[in-house]
Coordinates of C-alpha atoms and ligand atoms in Angstrom, one line a residue:
Chain A
M10 CA 0.0 0.0 0.0
S11 CA 2.5 2.6 1.2
D12 CA 5.1 2.1 -1.5
I13 CA 2.4 2.5 -4.2
A14 CA 1.5 5.8 -2.7
Q15 CA 5.2 6.8 -2.7
E16 CA 5.7 5.8 -6.3
A17 CA 2.6 7.8 -7.4
E18 CA 3.8 11.0 -5.7
P19 CA 6.3 12.4 -8.1
A20 CA 3.8 12.3 -10.9
T21 CA 1.9 15.4 -9.6
P22 CA 4.8 18.0 -9.7
R23 CA 5.9 16.6 -13.0
A24 CA 2.4 17.0 -14.4
A25 CA 2.3 20.6 -13.2
A26 CA 5.7 21.5 -14.6
F27 CA 4.9 20.2 -18.1
G28 CA 1.2 20.9 -17.7
P29 CA -1.1 22.8 -20.1
L30 CA 0.0 26.3 -21.2
F31 CA -3.2 27.8 -20.1
P32 CA -5.4 27.1 -17.0
S33 CA -8.0 24.4 -17.8
G34 CA -11.0 25.9 -19.6
L35 CA -8.9 28.5 -21.4
S36 CA -6.9 26.2 -23.5
W37 CA -8.6 27.4 -26.6
L38 CA -6.6 30.7 -26.2
A39 CA -3.6 28.8 -27.6
G40 CA -5.2 29.1 -31.0
L41 CA -5.2 32.9 -30.8
I42 CA -1.4 33.3 -30.3
L43 CA -0.5 33.1 -33.9
P44 CA -3.2 35.3 -35.6
V45 CA -3.0 38.0 -32.8
G46 CA 0.7 38.0 -32.8
I47 CA 1.0 38.4 -36.6
A48 CA -1.7 41.1 -36.6
L49 CA 0.1 43.1 -33.9
A50 CA 3.4 42.7 -35.6
W51 CA 1.9 44.1 -38.9
E52 CA 0.2 46.9 -37.0
V53 CA 3.5 47.9 -35.4
A54 CA 5.4 47.6 -38.7
V55 CA 3.0 49.9 -40.5
A56 CA 2.9 52.4 -37.6
L57 CA 6.7 52.6 -37.6
K58 CA 6.6 53.0 -41.4
W59 CA 8.8 49.8 -41.9
A60 CA 6.1 48.6 -44.2
D61 CA 3.6 50.2 -46.6
G62 CA 0.0 49.6 -45.4
R63 CA -1.7 50.7 -48.6
L64 CA -2.2 47.3 -50.2
L65 CA -2.3 45.3 -47.0
P66 CA -3.9 47.6 -44.5
P67 CA -3.1 47.1 -40.8
P68 CA -5.7 45.6 -38.5
S69 CA -6.8 49.0 -37.2
A70 CA -7.7 50.2 -40.7
I71 CA -9.7 47.0 -41.2
F72 CA -11.6 47.4 -37.9
A73 CA -12.3 51.0 -38.9
A74 CA -13.8 49.8 -42.2
L75 CA -15.8 47.2 -40.3
A76 CA -17.0 49.8 -37.8
A77 CA -18.1 52.1 -40.6
L78 CA -19.9 49.3 -42.4
T79 CA -21.6 48.4 -39.2
R80 CA -22.7 52.0 -38.5
S81 CA -24.2 52.4 -42.0
G82 CA -26.1 49.1 -41.6
D83 CA -24.5 47.7 -44.7
L84 CA -22.6 45.0 -42.9
A85 CA -25.8 43.6 -41.3
L86 CA -27.5 43.6 -44.8
H87 CA -24.5 41.8 -46.4
V88 CA -24.1 39.3 -43.6
T89 CA -27.8 38.4 -43.5
T90 CA -28.1 38.0 -47.3
T91 CA -25.0 35.7 -47.3
L92 CA -26.1 33.8 -44.3
Q93 CA -29.5 33.2 -45.9
R94 CA -28.0 31.9 -49.1
V95 CA -25.6 29.6 -47.2
A96 CA -28.4 28.3 -45.0
L97 CA -30.8 27.6 -47.9
G98 CA -28.1 26.0 -50.0
F99 CA -26.7 24.0 -47.2
G100 CA -30.2 22.8 -46.1
L101 CA -31.0 21.7 -49.7
G102 CA -27.7 20.1 -50.2
V103 CA -27.8 18.2 -46.9
A104 CA -31.4 17.1 -47.5
A105 CA -30.6 15.7 -51.0
G106 CA -27.2 14.3 -50.0
T107 CA -28.7 12.5 -47.0
F108 CA -31.6 11.1 -48.9
F109 CA -29.6 9.8 -51.9
G110 CA -26.6 8.9 -49.8
A111 CA -28.7 6.7 -47.4
L112 CA -30.5 5.1 -50.3
S113 CA -27.4 4.4 -52.3
G114 CA -25.7 3.0 -49.2
Y115 CA -28.5 0.8 -48.3
S116 CA -29.8 -0.5 -51.6
T117 CA -27.5 -2.1 -54.1
P118 CA -29.9 -1.7 -57.0
V119 CA -30.3 2.0 -56.3
R120 CA -26.5 2.3 -55.9
R121 CA -25.9 0.6 -59.2
L122 CA -28.4 3.0 -60.8
I123 CA -27.3 6.4 -59.4
D124 CA -23.8 6.1 -58.1
P125 CA -21.9 6.0 -61.4
T126 CA -23.7 9.1 -62.7
L127 CA -23.2 11.0 -59.5
Q128 CA -19.5 9.9 -59.4
A129 CA -19.1 11.3 -62.9
L130 CA -20.9 14.6 -62.1
R131 CA -18.7 14.9 -59.0
N132 CA -15.7 15.3 -61.2
I133 CA -17.1 18.4 -62.8
P134 CA -15.9 21.4 -60.8
S135 CA -19.2 22.8 -59.4
I136 CA -18.2 26.4 -60.5
A137 CA -18.4 25.1 -64.1
W138 CA -22.1 24.9 -63.8
V139 CA -22.5 28.6 -63.1
P140 CA -23.2 29.6 -66.7
M141 CA -25.8 26.8 -67.0
F142 CA -27.4 27.7 -63.8
I143 CA -27.7 31.3 -64.8
L144 CA -29.4 30.3 -68.0
W145 CA -31.7 27.9 -66.3
F146 CA -32.5 29.7 -63.1
G147 CA -31.7 33.3 -63.8
I148 CA -29.1 35.6 -62.3
F149 CA -30.9 36.0 -58.9
E150 CA -31.3 33.9 -55.8
T151 CA -32.2 30.5 -57.2
S152 CA -29.1 29.9 -59.2
K153 CA -26.9 31.0 -56.2
V154 CA -28.7 28.7 -53.8
I155 CA -28.5 25.8 -56.2
L156 CA -24.8 26.3 -56.8
I157 CA -24.2 26.1 -53.0
A158 CA -26.5 23.1 -52.7
V159 CA -24.6 21.3 -55.4
G160 CA -21.3 22.0 -53.6
V161 CA -22.7 20.7 -50.3
F162 CA -24.4 17.7 -51.8
F163 CA -21.4 15.7 -52.9
P164 CA -19.4 15.4 -49.6
I165 CA -22.6 14.4 -47.8
Y166 CA -23.7 11.9 -50.4
L167 CA -20.3 10.3 -50.8
T168 CA -19.6 10.1 -47.1
L169 CA -23.0 8.9 -46.0
S170 CA -23.2 6.2 -48.7
G171 CA -19.6 5.1 -47.9
A172 CA -20.2 5.1 -44.2
I173 CA -23.4 3.0 -44.5
L174 CA -21.5 0.5 -46.7
G175 CA -18.9 0.4 -44.0
V176 CA -21.2 -0.4 -41.1
D177 CA -20.1 -3.5 -39.2
R178 CA -21.9 -6.6 -40.5
K179 CA -22.0 -7.9 -37.0
L180 CA -24.3 -5.1 -35.8
V181 CA -26.5 -5.5 -38.9
E182 CA -26.9 -9.1 -38.0
V183 CA -28.3 -8.2 -34.7
G184 CA -31.0 -6.3 -36.5
R185 CA -31.6 -9.3 -38.8
I186 CA -32.0 -11.6 -35.8
F187 CA -34.7 -9.3 -34.4
R188 CA -36.3 -9.2 -37.9
F189 CA -36.0 -5.4 -38.4
S190 CA -37.8 -3.9 -41.3
H191 CA -35.9 -1.9 -43.8
R192 CA -36.9 1.3 -42.1
Q193 CA -35.8 0.0 -38.7
M194 CA -32.6 -1.2 -40.1
I195 CA -31.8 2.2 -41.6
L196 CA -33.0 4.3 -38.6
R197 CA -31.9 2.1 -35.8
I198 CA -28.6 0.7 -37.0
L199 CA -27.2 2.1 -40.2
L200 CA -27.7 5.8 -39.6
P201 CA -26.6 5.8 -36.0
A202 CA -23.5 3.7 -36.9
A203 CA -22.8 6.1 -39.8
L204 CA -23.4 9.2 -37.6
P205 CA -19.8 10.1 -36.7
S206 CA -18.7 10.2 -40.4
Y207 CA -22.0 11.9 -41.3
I208 CA -21.4 14.7 -38.9
L209 CA -17.9 15.2 -40.2
A210 CA -19.4 15.4 -43.6
L211 CA -21.9 18.0 -42.5
R212 CA -19.0 20.1 -41.3
S213 CA -17.0 19.8 -44.5
G214 CA -20.2 20.4 -46.4
L215 CA -20.8 23.6 -44.5
G216 CA -17.2 24.7 -45.2
L217 CA -17.9 24.1 -48.9
G218 CA -21.1 26.0 -48.6
W219 CA -19.1 29.0 -47.5
M220 CA -16.7 28.5 -50.4
F221 CA -19.4 28.3 -53.0
V222 CA -21.4 31.3 -51.6
V223 CA -18.4 33.5 -52.6
A224 CA -18.4 32.1 -56.1
A225 CA -22.2 32.5 -56.3
E226 CA -22.0 36.1 -55.2
F227 CA -19.3 36.9 -57.7
M228 CA -21.9 36.2 -60.4
G229 CA -23.7 39.5 -60.2
A230 CA -25.1 40.0 -56.7
E231 CA -26.4 43.3 -55.3
S232 CA -25.6 42.4 -51.7
G233 CA -23.8 39.8 -49.7
L234 CA -20.2 39.5 -48.4
G235 CA -19.1 38.2 -51.8
F236 CA -20.5 41.3 -53.4
L237 CA -18.6 43.4 -50.9
L238 CA -15.4 41.7 -52.1
V239 CA -16.1 42.6 -55.7
D240 CA -17.2 46.1 -54.7
G241 CA -14.0 46.7 -52.7
Q242 CA -11.9 45.6 -55.6
Q243 CA -13.7 47.7 -58.2
T244 CA -13.6 50.8 -55.9
G245 CA -10.0 50.2 -54.9
R246 CA -10.6 49.8 -51.2
P247 CA -8.5 46.9 -49.8
T248 CA -9.9 47.7 -46.3
V249 CA -13.4 46.7 -47.5
I250 CA -12.1 43.6 -49.1
L251 CA -10.3 42.6 -45.9
A252 CA -13.3 43.6 -43.8
S253 CA -15.4 41.1 -45.9
I254 CA -12.7 38.4 -45.6
V255 CA -12.6 38.9 -41.8
S256 CA -16.4 38.6 -41.7
F257 CA -16.3 35.4 -43.7
A258 CA -13.7 34.0 -41.4
I259 CA -15.7 34.9 -38.3
L260 CA -19.0 33.6 -39.7
G261 CA -17.4 30.4 -41.1
K262 CA -15.8 29.6 -37.8
L263 CA -18.9 30.5 -35.8
T264 CA -21.3 28.4 -37.9
D265 CA -18.9 25.5 -37.8
W266 CA -18.6 25.8 -34.0
L267 CA -22.4 25.9 -33.7
L268 CA -22.7 22.8 -35.8
A269 CA -20.0 21.0 -33.9
S270 CA -21.4 21.8 -30.5
A271 CA -25.0 21.1 -31.6
T272 CA -24.0 17.6 -32.8
S273 CA -21.4 16.7 -30.1
P274 CA -24.1 15.4 -27.6
L275 CA -25.1 12.9 -30.3
L276 CA -21.6 11.4 -30.3
R277 CA -21.0 11.0 -26.5
W278 CA -21.2 7.2 -26.9
Q279 CA -18.1 7.1 -29.0
D280 CA -15.1 5.3 -27.6
S281 CA -12.6 7.2 -29.6
F282 CA -9.0 8.3 -29.1
K283 CA -8.5 11.4 -27.1
P284 CA -5.1 13.0 -27.3
A285 CA -3.4 13.9 -24.1
E286 CA -3.5 17.6 -23.0
Chain B
M2 CA -38.5 -29.1 -32.8
L3 CA -35.3 -28.1 -34.6
D4 CA -34.0 -30.5 -37.2
I5 CA -30.9 -30.5 -39.2
V6 CA -30.8 -33.0 -42.0
N7 CA -27.7 -33.8 -44.0
V8 CA -26.5 -30.2 -43.9
S9 CA -23.3 -28.9 -45.4
K10 CA -22.1 -25.4 -45.4
R11 CA -19.5 -24.1 -47.7
Y12 CA -18.5 -20.4 -47.2
P13 CA -18.1 -18.2 -50.3
N14 CA -14.3 -18.5 -50.0
G15 CA -14.6 -22.3 -50.6
H16 CA -14.0 -23.4 -47.0
L17 CA -16.2 -26.3 -46.1
A18 CA -17.3 -25.5 -42.6
L19 CA -19.9 -28.2 -42.1
S20 CA -20.4 -31.5 -43.9
G21 CA -23.2 -34.0 -43.8
L22 CA -24.5 -33.0 -40.4
N23 CA -27.6 -34.5 -38.8
L24 CA -29.0 -33.3 -35.5
S25 CA -32.5 -33.2 -33.9
V26 CA -33.3 -31.1 -30.9
G27 CA -36.6 -31.7 -29.1
K28 CA -38.8 -29.1 -27.6
G29 CA -37.6 -28.0 -24.2
E30 CA -34.4 -29.9 -24.5
I31 CA -31.0 -28.4 -23.5
L32 CA -28.3 -29.5 -25.9
A33 CA -24.7 -28.6 -25.5
I34 CA -22.2 -28.5 -28.4
V35 CA -18.6 -28.8 -27.6
G36 CA -15.6 -29.0 -29.9
G37 CA -12.3 -27.4 -30.7
S38 CA -11.9 -23.9 -32.2
G39 CA -12.9 -23.7 -35.8
C40 CA -14.9 -26.9 -35.9
G41 CA -18.1 -25.1 -37.1
K42 CA -20.0 -24.5 -33.9
S43 CA -20.8 -20.9 -34.7
T44 CA -21.6 -21.8 -38.3
L45 CA -24.1 -24.3 -37.0
L46 CA -25.8 -21.7 -34.9
R47 CA -25.9 -19.3 -37.8
L48 CA -27.8 -21.9 -39.9
L49 CA -30.2 -22.6 -37.0
S50 CA -30.9 -18.9 -36.5
G51 CA -31.6 -18.3 -40.1
L52 CA -28.8 -15.8 -40.6
D53 CA -27.2 -18.1 -43.2
G54 CA -28.6 -20.8 -45.3
P55 CA -27.0 -24.3 -45.7
S56 CA -25.2 -25.1 -49.0
S57 CA -27.1 -28.4 -49.0
G58 CA -29.5 -30.2 -46.7
E59 CA -32.3 -28.8 -44.6
V60 CA -32.7 -26.9 -41.4
T61 CA -36.2 -26.8 -40.1
L62 CA -38.2 -25.5 -37.2
S63 CA -41.3 -27.7 -36.4
G64 CA -41.1 -29.0 -39.9
S65 CA -40.9 -25.7 -41.8
A66 CA -37.6 -24.6 -43.4
I67 CA -35.7 -21.8 -41.6
E68 CA -34.9 -19.4 -44.4
S69 CA -34.5 -16.2 -42.4
P70 CA -34.5 -15.3 -38.7
R71 CA -37.6 -16.3 -36.9
S72 CA -39.2 -14.7 -33.9
E73 CA -39.3 -18.1 -32.2
I74 CA -35.6 -18.4 -32.2
G75 CA -33.2 -16.2 -30.2
L76 CA -29.5 -16.0 -30.6
V77 CA -26.7 -14.8 -28.3
F78 CA -23.7 -14.1 -30.4
Q79 CA -20.2 -15.2 -29.5
E80 CA -19.3 -11.4 -29.1
P81 CA -21.7 -9.1 -27.2
R82 CA -22.5 -7.0 -30.3
L83 CA -24.1 -4.2 -28.4
M84 CA -25.0 -1.0 -30.2
P85 CA -22.4 1.4 -29.0
W86 CA -24.7 4.4 -29.4
L87 CA -27.4 3.0 -27.0
S88 CA -27.4 2.8 -23.3
I89 CA -27.4 -0.7 -21.8
E90 CA -31.1 -0.6 -21.1
D91 CA -31.9 0.5 -24.6
N92 CA -29.6 -2.2 -25.9
I93 CA -31.6 -4.8 -24.0
A94 CA -34.9 -3.4 -25.3
F95 CA -33.5 -3.5 -28.8
G96 CA -35.3 -6.7 -29.8
I97 CA -38.7 -5.9 -28.3
L98 CA -39.3 -2.4 -29.8
G99 CA -42.7 -3.6 -31.0
L100 CA -44.0 -4.2 -27.5
P101 CA -45.9 -1.5 -25.5
A102 CA -43.5 0.8 -23.6
E103 CA -44.6 -0.4 -20.2
V104 CA -44.2 -4.1 -21.0
R105 CA -40.8 -3.2 -22.4
A106 CA -39.7 -1.3 -19.4
T107 CA -40.8 -4.1 -17.0
R108 CA -39.0 -6.8 -19.0
V109 CA -35.9 -4.8 -19.3
R110 CA -35.8 -4.0 -15.6
E111 CA -36.3 -7.7 -14.7
A112 CA -33.6 -8.8 -17.1
L113 CA -31.2 -6.2 -15.8
E114 CA -31.8 -7.5 -12.3
R115 CA -31.3 -11.1 -13.3
V116 CA -28.0 -10.6 -15.1
G117 CA -26.8 -8.2 -12.3
L118 CA -26.6 -5.1 -14.4
A119 CA -29.3 -3.0 -12.7
A120 CA -26.7 -0.4 -11.6
H121 CA -25.4 -0.1 -15.2
A122 CA -28.8 0.5 -16.9
G123 CA -27.7 4.0 -18.1
N124 CA -24.1 3.2 -19.0
W125 CA -22.7 3.2 -22.5
P126 CA -21.5 -0.2 -23.8
R127 CA -17.9 1.1 -23.8
E128 CA -18.2 1.6 -20.0
L129 CA -18.8 -2.1 -19.4
S130 CA -16.3 -4.9 -18.8
G131 CA -16.2 -7.8 -21.3
G132 CA -18.2 -10.0 -19.0
Q133 CA -20.8 -7.3 -18.3
A134 CA -21.2 -6.7 -22.0
Q135 CA -21.8 -10.4 -22.5
R136 CA -24.4 -10.4 -19.8
A137 CA -26.2 -7.5 -21.4
A138 CA -26.2 -9.4 -24.7
L139 CA -27.7 -12.4 -22.9
A140 CA -30.4 -10.1 -21.4
R141 CA -31.1 -8.7 -24.8
A142 CA -31.9 -12.2 -26.1
L143 CA -33.9 -13.2 -23.0
V144 CA -36.3 -10.3 -23.0
A145 CA -37.6 -11.4 -26.4
R146 CA -38.7 -14.7 -24.7
P147 CA -37.9 -17.0 -27.7
E148 CA -39.1 -20.6 -27.7
A149 CA -35.6 -21.7 -28.7
L150 CA -32.5 -20.0 -27.5
L151 CA -29.2 -20.4 -29.3
L152 CA -26.2 -19.5 -27.1
D153 CA -22.7 -19.2 -28.6
E154 CA -20.3 -19.4 -25.7
P155 CA -22.2 -16.8 -23.7
F156 CA -20.2 -17.2 -20.5
S157 CA -16.7 -17.4 -21.9
A158 CA -15.6 -14.0 -20.6
L159 CA -17.0 -14.4 -17.1
D160 CA -15.3 -15.2 -13.8
A161 CA -16.1 -18.6 -12.2
L162 CA -18.6 -17.1 -9.8
T163 CA -20.6 -15.0 -12.2
R164 CA -20.5 -17.9 -14.6
S165 CA -22.1 -20.3 -12.2
D166 CA -24.6 -17.6 -11.2
L167 CA -25.7 -17.2 -14.7
Q168 CA -25.7 -20.9 -15.4
Q169 CA -28.1 -21.2 -12.5
H170 CA -30.1 -18.4 -13.7
L171 CA -30.4 -19.9 -17.2
L172 CA -31.6 -23.2 -15.5
D173 CA -34.2 -21.3 -13.4
L174 CA -35.4 -19.7 -16.6
W175 CA -35.6 -23.1 -18.3
V176 CA -37.5 -24.7 -15.4
Y177 CA -39.9 -21.8 -15.6
D178 CA -40.8 -21.8 -19.2
Q179 CA -38.9 -24.6 -20.8
P180 CA -37.3 -23.0 -23.8
T181 CA -35.3 -25.2 -26.1
M182 CA -31.7 -24.3 -25.6
I183 CA -28.6 -25.0 -27.7
L184 CA -25.5 -24.0 -25.9
V185 CA -22.1 -23.9 -27.5
T186 CA -19.4 -24.0 -24.9
H187 CA -15.7 -24.8 -24.4
D188 CA -16.4 -25.8 -20.8
I189 CA -17.2 -29.4 -20.3
E190 CA -18.4 -28.8 -16.7
E191 CA -20.8 -26.2 -18.0
A192 CA -22.1 -28.6 -20.7
L193 CA -22.6 -31.3 -18.1
F194 CA -24.2 -29.0 -15.6
L195 CA -26.7 -27.5 -18.0
A196 CA -27.4 -30.0 -20.8
D197 CA -29.4 -33.2 -21.2
R198 CA -27.4 -34.1 -24.2
I199 CA -23.9 -33.2 -25.3
V200 CA -22.7 -33.3 -28.9
V201 CA -18.9 -33.4 -29.6
M202 CA -17.9 -31.8 -33.0
Q203 CA -14.7 -32.3 -34.9
P204 CA -13.2 -30.1 -37.6
N205 CA -12.1 -30.3 -41.2
P206 CA -14.8 -30.5 -42.3
G207 CA -17.0 -29.7 -39.3
R208 CA -19.2 -32.7 -38.3
I209 CA -20.6 -34.5 -35.3
R210 CA -18.1 -36.9 -33.8
S211 CA -20.2 -38.4 -30.9
E212 CA -23.1 -37.8 -28.7
F213 CA -23.5 -38.2 -24.9
R214 CA -26.6 -38.6 -22.8
P215 CA -25.5 -38.5 -19.2
Q216 CA -29.0 -38.8 -17.8
L217 CA -28.0 -37.3 -14.5
A218 CA -30.8 -36.3 -12.1
R219 CA -31.8 -32.7 -12.2
P220 CA -30.4 -30.4 -10.9
H221 CA -27.1 -31.8 -12.0
D222 CA -24.7 -31.9 -9.2
R223 CA -21.1 -31.1 -10.0
L224 CA -19.9 -33.1 -7.0
D225 CA -21.8 -36.2 -8.0
P226 CA -19.2 -39.0 -8.7
E227 CA -21.2 -39.8 -11.9
F228 CA -20.8 -36.3 -13.0
Q229 CA -17.0 -36.6 -12.6
V230 CA -17.0 -39.9 -14.6
W231 CA -18.9 -38.3 -17.5
K232 CA -16.5 -35.4 -17.3
S233 CA -13.4 -37.5 -17.8
S234 CA -14.9 -39.5 -20.6
L235 CA -15.9 -36.2 -22.4
L236 CA -12.5 -34.8 -21.8
A237 CA -11.0 -37.9 -23.4
E238 CA -13.4 -37.7 -26.3
L239 CA -12.5 -34.0 -26.9
G240 CA -8.9 -35.0 -26.8
H241 CA -9.4 -37.5 -29.6
A242 CA -11.4 -35.0 -31.6
S243 CA -8.6 -32.4 -31.5
R244 CA -5.9 -35.0 -32.2
R245 CA -7.8 -36.0 -35.2
Q246 CA -7.7 -32.4 -36.3
T247 CA -3.9 -32.5 -36.7
G248 CA -3.7 -36.0 -38.2
E249 CA -6.4 -35.2 -40.8
E250 CA -4.4 -36.5 -43.8
T251 CA -3.3 -39.8 -42.3
F252 CA -6.6 -40.8 -40.7
P253 CA -9.6 -40.7 -43.0
A254 CA -12.8 -40.2 -41.0
A255 CA -14.1 -43.7 -41.7
A256 CA -11.0 -45.3 -40.1
I257 CA -12.0 -44.1 -36.6
Ligands
ATP24 N1 -17.5 -16.0 -43.0 C1 -16.7 -17.0 -43.2 N2 -16.1 -17.1 -44.4 C2 -15.2 -18.2 -44.6 N3 -14.9 -19.1 -43.7 C3 -15.5 -19.0 -42.5 C4 -16.4 -17.9 -42.2 N4 -16.8 -18.0 -40.9 C5 -16.1 -19.1 -40.4 N5 -15.3 -19.7 -41.3 C6 -14.5 -20.9 -41.2 O1 -15.4 -22.0 -40.9 C7 -14.8 -22.8 -39.8 C8 -15.8 -22.9 -38.7 O2 -15.9 -21.6 -38.1 P1 -16.8 -21.3 -36.8 O3 -16.8 -19.9 -36.6 O4 -18.1 -22.0 -37.0 O5 -16.0 -22.1 -35.7 P2 -16.3 -22.3 -34.2 O6 -16.4 -23.8 -34.0 O7 -17.4 -21.4 -33.8 O8 -14.9 -21.9 -33.5 P3 -14.7 -21.0 -32.2 O9 -14.8 -22.0 -31.1 O10 -13.3 -20.6 -32.3 O11 -15.7 -20.0 -32.1 C9 -13.5 -22.1 -39.5 O12 -12.5 -22.9 -40.1 C10 -13.5 -20.8 -40.1 O13 -12.3 -20.4 -40.6
MG25 MG1 -17.5 -19.8 -32.6

């Protein structure tokens, strides 16, 4: 008994000495070191006239531009328009990707029917559809939302059908022993088992949604953060371009975080590798 | 009740796992199947449960061919196979989702008590030990109350004490509603303690080598001298069965 206690003792001071950089709960601060450091360095470099801030404005100028856009109400307008487009496109893409992905993962005949076509379509860069979409759906919202949906569709479809095909036969056999219907098999075994991959696919789909919204807004939009990019370029205002980029970064990160934290309770059962602190 | 007539099973990779197997199990009978690793015991249970079909021959339940899993037949797999995303109680209820919620809850609660997992009802499968997971899998099969229960080494990961507890529990259950039971086991004592009849299998290809009917008085008493005699002759028989395995080429089956 006593020598076990003695052996265990040195572990505590060692753990403290090489422990986390930040107190527990604040470890996410580590991720801020690099961006904040670089921004400050650039700010100082421009202030001391070591560098020219005209083409790459320092953080203070970008914040000033953001503040001005906020005051005029423009930023709110652009942000909501873009968010709406991403939300609609993402929703559509996820719905279609989930439906066809689940179907093609579960049913071999359906997979034989649709998978080759979808695999071929996947190899077309989605942006290449833009001219077609404009002809079909016009220059306004529909074509933009559809472009985003197409971008989101493929990772969801591919991941979900692949994940369902990869579900452990042994678990499926439990369903067979209990004579599960097709519906039960999908809802009670295949989808839950595929859930971890599916959630990762949702997140990468969302990332693609943000990518495609920029492309969509490049094709003649009157508002939106992508429009702000074009506008900043045409009027020669790099601060506006960077203000838009910063907004994209914040919104992208924020929505991903929301998605990740909304879905993490669904994965508490996972017995996965957790790296040490 | 369960009949296997001249059954062979060849897996898609060409391996002949069972060959010319005949076996009949009566209603309410407890049959134990023993035999070395790889002699086709799990394969046999897969055919009986309807998960796989035989390559030739017939597997029937009360005269009708078993072509897919039947509600009358329950199976406890060799591995626990719990759904990792469900709590233990939800896992146990997995096979009786069609029943009314109250019935389900009562049966699950009873089963949890019986297998000694009441304190773990809300745990994830990853939080259980190997033996606890196996007990949960047993409970999952029991709550469906099948007429015939196929058990593939259900107690192999348990300590001696829990093991004899659950053996006793299985017997109680059998006394109560007399399900037919087919139990695959590596443990000769377990086979003798539970079963009326013991079938010894041998591999390459899997087939029945011999059959034992100890006719001990129930409940079977491990300390009974007769029990010990049966135990040694079964041990000897198993020894022969596994020696045959290595001498396959030099000893054709007919020679023994
Ligand atoms: N899906 C499969 N495909 C091909 N061969 C298989 C398959 N499953 C089992 N086998 C082979 O069939 C034989 C019998 O396997 P089975 O699982 O029935 O053995 P077992 O008696 O249950 O062994 P153990 O006591 O180790 O569980 C083995 O030689 C095995 O290699
Ligand atoms: Mg086996």
